């Protein structure tokens, strides 16, 4: 929980809020910064494409090509896990870099693009979390 990235942190935070019956979840920053997300199965497929098609030692970006705001991501995660309360943005906390997205043009030229819709990836990840995460007393969240 102390070192997780944004998507896993949001899933945990909203799952815990639902479990504890919280009406409000507070998130850091403004929610306006943009990030890019890629489902792990799509990354694995991209790696296979690179192993077969890459012909150089140059780095190749692998990404969805689409960024969305943390606010949009938080709203989507809340919907998926069933959180019906409100989201409060703590602007006294840092936002981080304004945008973190990749230019995946080289991968597109190799014929690869992600197949998993963002919502589907969030649903599958949140479901996995709910099935595997336990609280400190050993009860499944």
C-alpha positions as a LaTeX table, in Angstrom:
\begin{tabular}{lrrr}
\hline
Residue & $x$ (\AA) & $y$ (\AA) & $z$ (\AA) \\
\hline
Unk1 & 0.00 & 0.00 & 0.00 \\
Unk2 & 2.83 & 2.45 & 0.72 \\
Unk3 & 4.55 & 2.08 & $-2.65$ \\
Unk4 & 1.87 & 1.04 & $-5.14$ \\
Unk5 & 1.23 & 2.74 & $-8.45$ \\
Unk6 & $-1.94$ & 4.66 & $-9.19$ \\
Unk7 & $-4.23$ & 1.93 & $-10.52$ \\
Unk8 & $-3.44$ & $-0.63$ & $-7.83$ \\
Unk9 & $-3.64$ & 2.08 & $-5.15$ \\
Unk10 & $-7.08$ & 3.18 & $-6.41$ \\
Unk11 & $-8.40$ & $-0.37$ & $-6.52$ \\
Unk12 & $-7.23$ & $-1.02$ & $-2.96$ \\
Unk13 & $-8.52$ & 2.30 & $-1.65$ \\
Unk14 & $-11.99$ & 1.89 & $-3.15$ \\
Unk15 & $-12.26$ & $-1.78$ & $-2.14$ \\
Unk16 & $-11.39$ & $-0.84$ & 1.43 \\
Unk17 & $-13.89$ & 2.04 & 1.37 \\
Unk18 & $-16.67$ & $-0.32$ & 0.26 \\
Unk19 & $-15.63$ & $-2.92$ & 2.84 \\
Unk20 & $-15.62$ & $-0.34$ & 5.64 \\
Unk21 & $-18.78$ & 1.45 & 4.50 \\
Unk22 & $-17.01$ & 4.78 & 3.92 \\
Unk23 & $-18.98$ & 7.58 & 2.29 \\
Unk24 & $-15.94$ & 9.56 & 1.12 \\
Unk25 & $-12.56$ & 8.62 & $-0.33$ \\
Unk26 & $-9.79$ & 11.22 & $-0.32$ \\
Unk27 & $-7.23$ & 11.11 & $-3.11$ \\
Unk28 & $-4.06$ & 13.13 & $-3.54$ \\
Unk29 & $-3.75$ & 16.10 & $-5.88$ \\
Unk30 & $-6.24$ & 17.60 & $-8.28$ \\
Unk31 & $-6.99$ & 14.48 & $-10.31$ \\
Unk32 & $-6.16$ & 16.40 & $-13.48$ \\
Unk33 & $-2.80$ & 14.82 & $-14.34$ \\
Unk34 & $-2.88$ & 12.30 & $-17.16$ \\
Unk35 & $-1.51$ & 8.78 & $-17.21$ \\
Unk36 & $-1.46$ & 5.92 & $-19.69$ \\
Unk37 & $-2.54$ & 2.42 & $-18.70$ \\
Unk38 & $-1.94$ & $-0.95$ & $-20.33$ \\
Unk39 & $-3.35$ & $-4.33$ & $-19.30$ \\
Unk40 & $-0.69$ & $-6.92$ & $-18.47$ \\
Unk41 & $-1.86$ & $-9.45$ & $-21.09$ \\
Unk42 & $-1.46$ & $-6.79$ & $-23.77$ \\
Unk43 & 2.07 & $-6.08$ & $-22.52$ \\
Unk44 & 2.91 & $-9.78$ & $-22.70$ \\
Unk45 & 1.65 & $-9.92$ & $-26.27$ \\
Unk46 & 3.70 & $-6.83$ & $-27.15$ \\
Unk47 & 6.80 & $-8.54$ & $-25.75$ \\
Unk48 & 6.16 & $-11.55$ & $-28.00$ \\
Unk49 & 5.85 & $-9.24$ & $-31.01$ \\
Unk50 & 9.11 & $-7.53$ & $-30.06$ \\
Unk51 & 10.94 & $-10.84$ & $-29.67$ \\
Unk52 & 9.83 & $-11.88$ & $-33.14$ \\
Unk53 & 9.96 & $-8.59$ & $-35.04$ \\
Unk54 & 12.43 & $-6.20$ & $-33.43$ \\
Unk55 & 15.66 & $-5.87$ & $-35.38$ \\
Unk56 & 17.71 & $-3.47$ & $-33.34$ \\
Unk57 & 18.92 & $-2.50$ & $-29.93$ \\
Unk58 & 16.91 & 0.71 & $-29.80$ \\
Unk59 & 14.31 & 1.08 & $-27.03$ \\
Unk60 & 10.70 & 0.64 & $-28.11$ \\
Unk61 & 7.79 & 2.16 & $-26.20$ \\
Unk62 & 4.86 & $-0.12$ & $-25.44$ \\
Unk63 & 1.67 & 1.64 & $-24.46$ \\
Unk64 & $-1.98$ & 2.13 & $-25.19$ \\
Unk65 & $-1.41$ & 5.46 & $-26.88$ \\
Unk66 & $-4.18$ & 7.04 & $-24.84$ \\
Unk67 & $-3.90$ & 8.99 & $-21.62$ \\
Unk68 & $-6.67$ & 9.79 & $-19.22$ \\
Unk69 & $-6.87$ & 11.85 & $-16.09$ \\
Unk70 & $-6.49$ & 10.35 & $-12.65$ \\
Unk71 & $-9.96$ & 11.77 & $-11.96$ \\
Unk72 & $-11.41$ & 9.73 & $-14.86$ \\
Unk73 & $-9.54$ & 6.64 & $-13.69$ \\
Unk74 & $-10.73$ & 7.08 & $-10.10$ \\
Unk75 & $-14.34$ & 7.43 & $-11.22$ \\
Unk76 & $-14.05$ & 4.28 & $-13.33$ \\
Unk77 & $-12.46$ & 2.26 & $-10.53$ \\
Unk78 & $-15.10$ & 3.45 & $-8.05$ \\
Unk79 & $-17.86$ & 2.28 & $-10.42$ \\
Unk80 & $-16.24$ & $-1.10$ & $-11.00$ \\
Unk81 & $-15.78$ & $-1.90$ & $-7.30$ \\
Unk82 & $-19.21$ & $-0.55$ & $-6.34$ \\
Unk83 & $-18.20$ & 2.55 & $-4.38$ \\
Unk84 & $-21.18$ & 4.90 & $-4.31$ \\
Unk85 & $-19.77$ & 7.67 & $-2.12$ \\
Unk86 & $-17.97$ & 10.86 & $-3.05$ \\
Unk87 & $-14.37$ & 11.43 & $-4.05$ \\
Unk88 & $-12.52$ & 14.30 & $-2.37$ \\
Unk89 & $-9.36$ & 15.68 & $-3.98$ \\
Unk90 & $-6.69$ & 16.84 & $-1.51$ \\
Unk91 & $-4.93$ & 19.59 & $-3.46$ \\
Unk92 & $-2.44$ & 20.09 & $-0.63$ \\
Unk93 & $-0.82$ & 16.84 & $-1.80$ \\
Unk94 & 1.29 & 16.62 & $-4.97$ \\
Unk95 & $-0.07$ & 15.77 & $-8.40$ \\
Unk96 & 3.15 & 14.50 & $-9.93$ \\
Unk97 & 4.15 & 15.04 & $-13.54$ \\
Unk98 & 1.35 & 16.62 & $-15.60$ \\
Unk99 & 1.39 & 13.83 & $-18.17$ \\
Unk100 & 2.98 & 10.40 & $-18.56$ \\
Unk101 & 2.15 & 8.89 & $-21.91$ \\
Unk102 & 4.20 & 7.10 & $-24.54$ \\
Unk103 & 4.61 & 7.32 & $-28.28$ \\
Unk104 & 4.07 & 3.70 & $-29.37$ \\
Unk105 & 4.30 & 4.37 & $-33.10$ \\
Unk106 & 7.03 & 1.75 & $-33.59$ \\
Unk107 & 4.85 & $-0.96$ & $-32.04$ \\
Unk108 & 1.92 & 0.06 & $-34.22$ \\
Unk109 & 4.14 & $-0.27$ & $-37.28$ \\
Unk110 & 4.95 & $-3.82$ & $-36.17$ \\
Unk111 & 1.23 & $-4.53$ & $-36.23$ \\
Unk112 & 0.66 & $-4.53$ & $-32.48$ \\
Unk113 & $-1.94$ & $-2.57$ & $-30.57$ \\
Unk114 & $-3.56$ & $-3.37$ & $-27.23$ \\
Unk115 & $-6.73$ & $-5.45$ & $-27.38$ \\
Unk116 & $-8.04$ & $-5.04$ & $-23.85$ \\
Unk117 & $-10.41$ & $-2.12$ & $-23.32$ \\
Unk118 & $-9.51$ & $-0.06$ & $-20.26$ \\
Unk119 & $-12.78$ & $-0.82$ & $-18.46$ \\
Unk120 & $-12.30$ & $-4.57$ & $-19.03$ \\
Unk121 & $-8.75$ & $-4.39$ & $-17.69$ \\
Unk122 & $-9.92$ & $-2.54$ & $-14.58$ \\
Unk123 & $-12.72$ & $-5.07$ & $-14.03$ \\
Unk124 & $-10.36$ & $-8.05$ & $-14.37$ \\
Unk125 & $-7.74$ & $-6.48$ & $-12.13$ \\
Unk126 & $-10.26$ & $-5.47$ & $-9.46$ \\
Unk127 & $-11.78$ & $-8.97$ & $-9.53$ \\
Unk128 & $-8.34$ & $-10.53$ & $-9.08$ \\
Unk129 & $-7.63$ & $-8.17$ & $-6.19$ \\
Unk130 & $-10.92$ & $-9.04$ & $-4.47$ \\
Unk131 & $-10.22$ & $-12.76$ & $-4.84$ \\
Unk132 & $-6.64$ & $-12.59$ & $-3.53$ \\
Unk133 & $-6.33$ & $-9.70$ & $-1.10$ \\
Unk134 & $-6.81$ & $-10.28$ & 2.59 \\
Unk135 & $-7.03$ & $-7.81$ & 5.43 \\
Unk136 & $-4.69$ & $-7.88$ & 8.39 \\
Unk137 & $-7.06$ & $-10.32$ & 10.16 \\
Unk138 & $-7.01$ & $-12.71$ & 7.21 \\
Unk139 & $-10.53$ & $-12.02$ & 5.94 \\
Unk140 & $-10.89$ & $-11.71$ & 2.18 \\
Unk141 & $-11.81$ & $-8.15$ & 1.21 \\
\hline
\end{tabular}
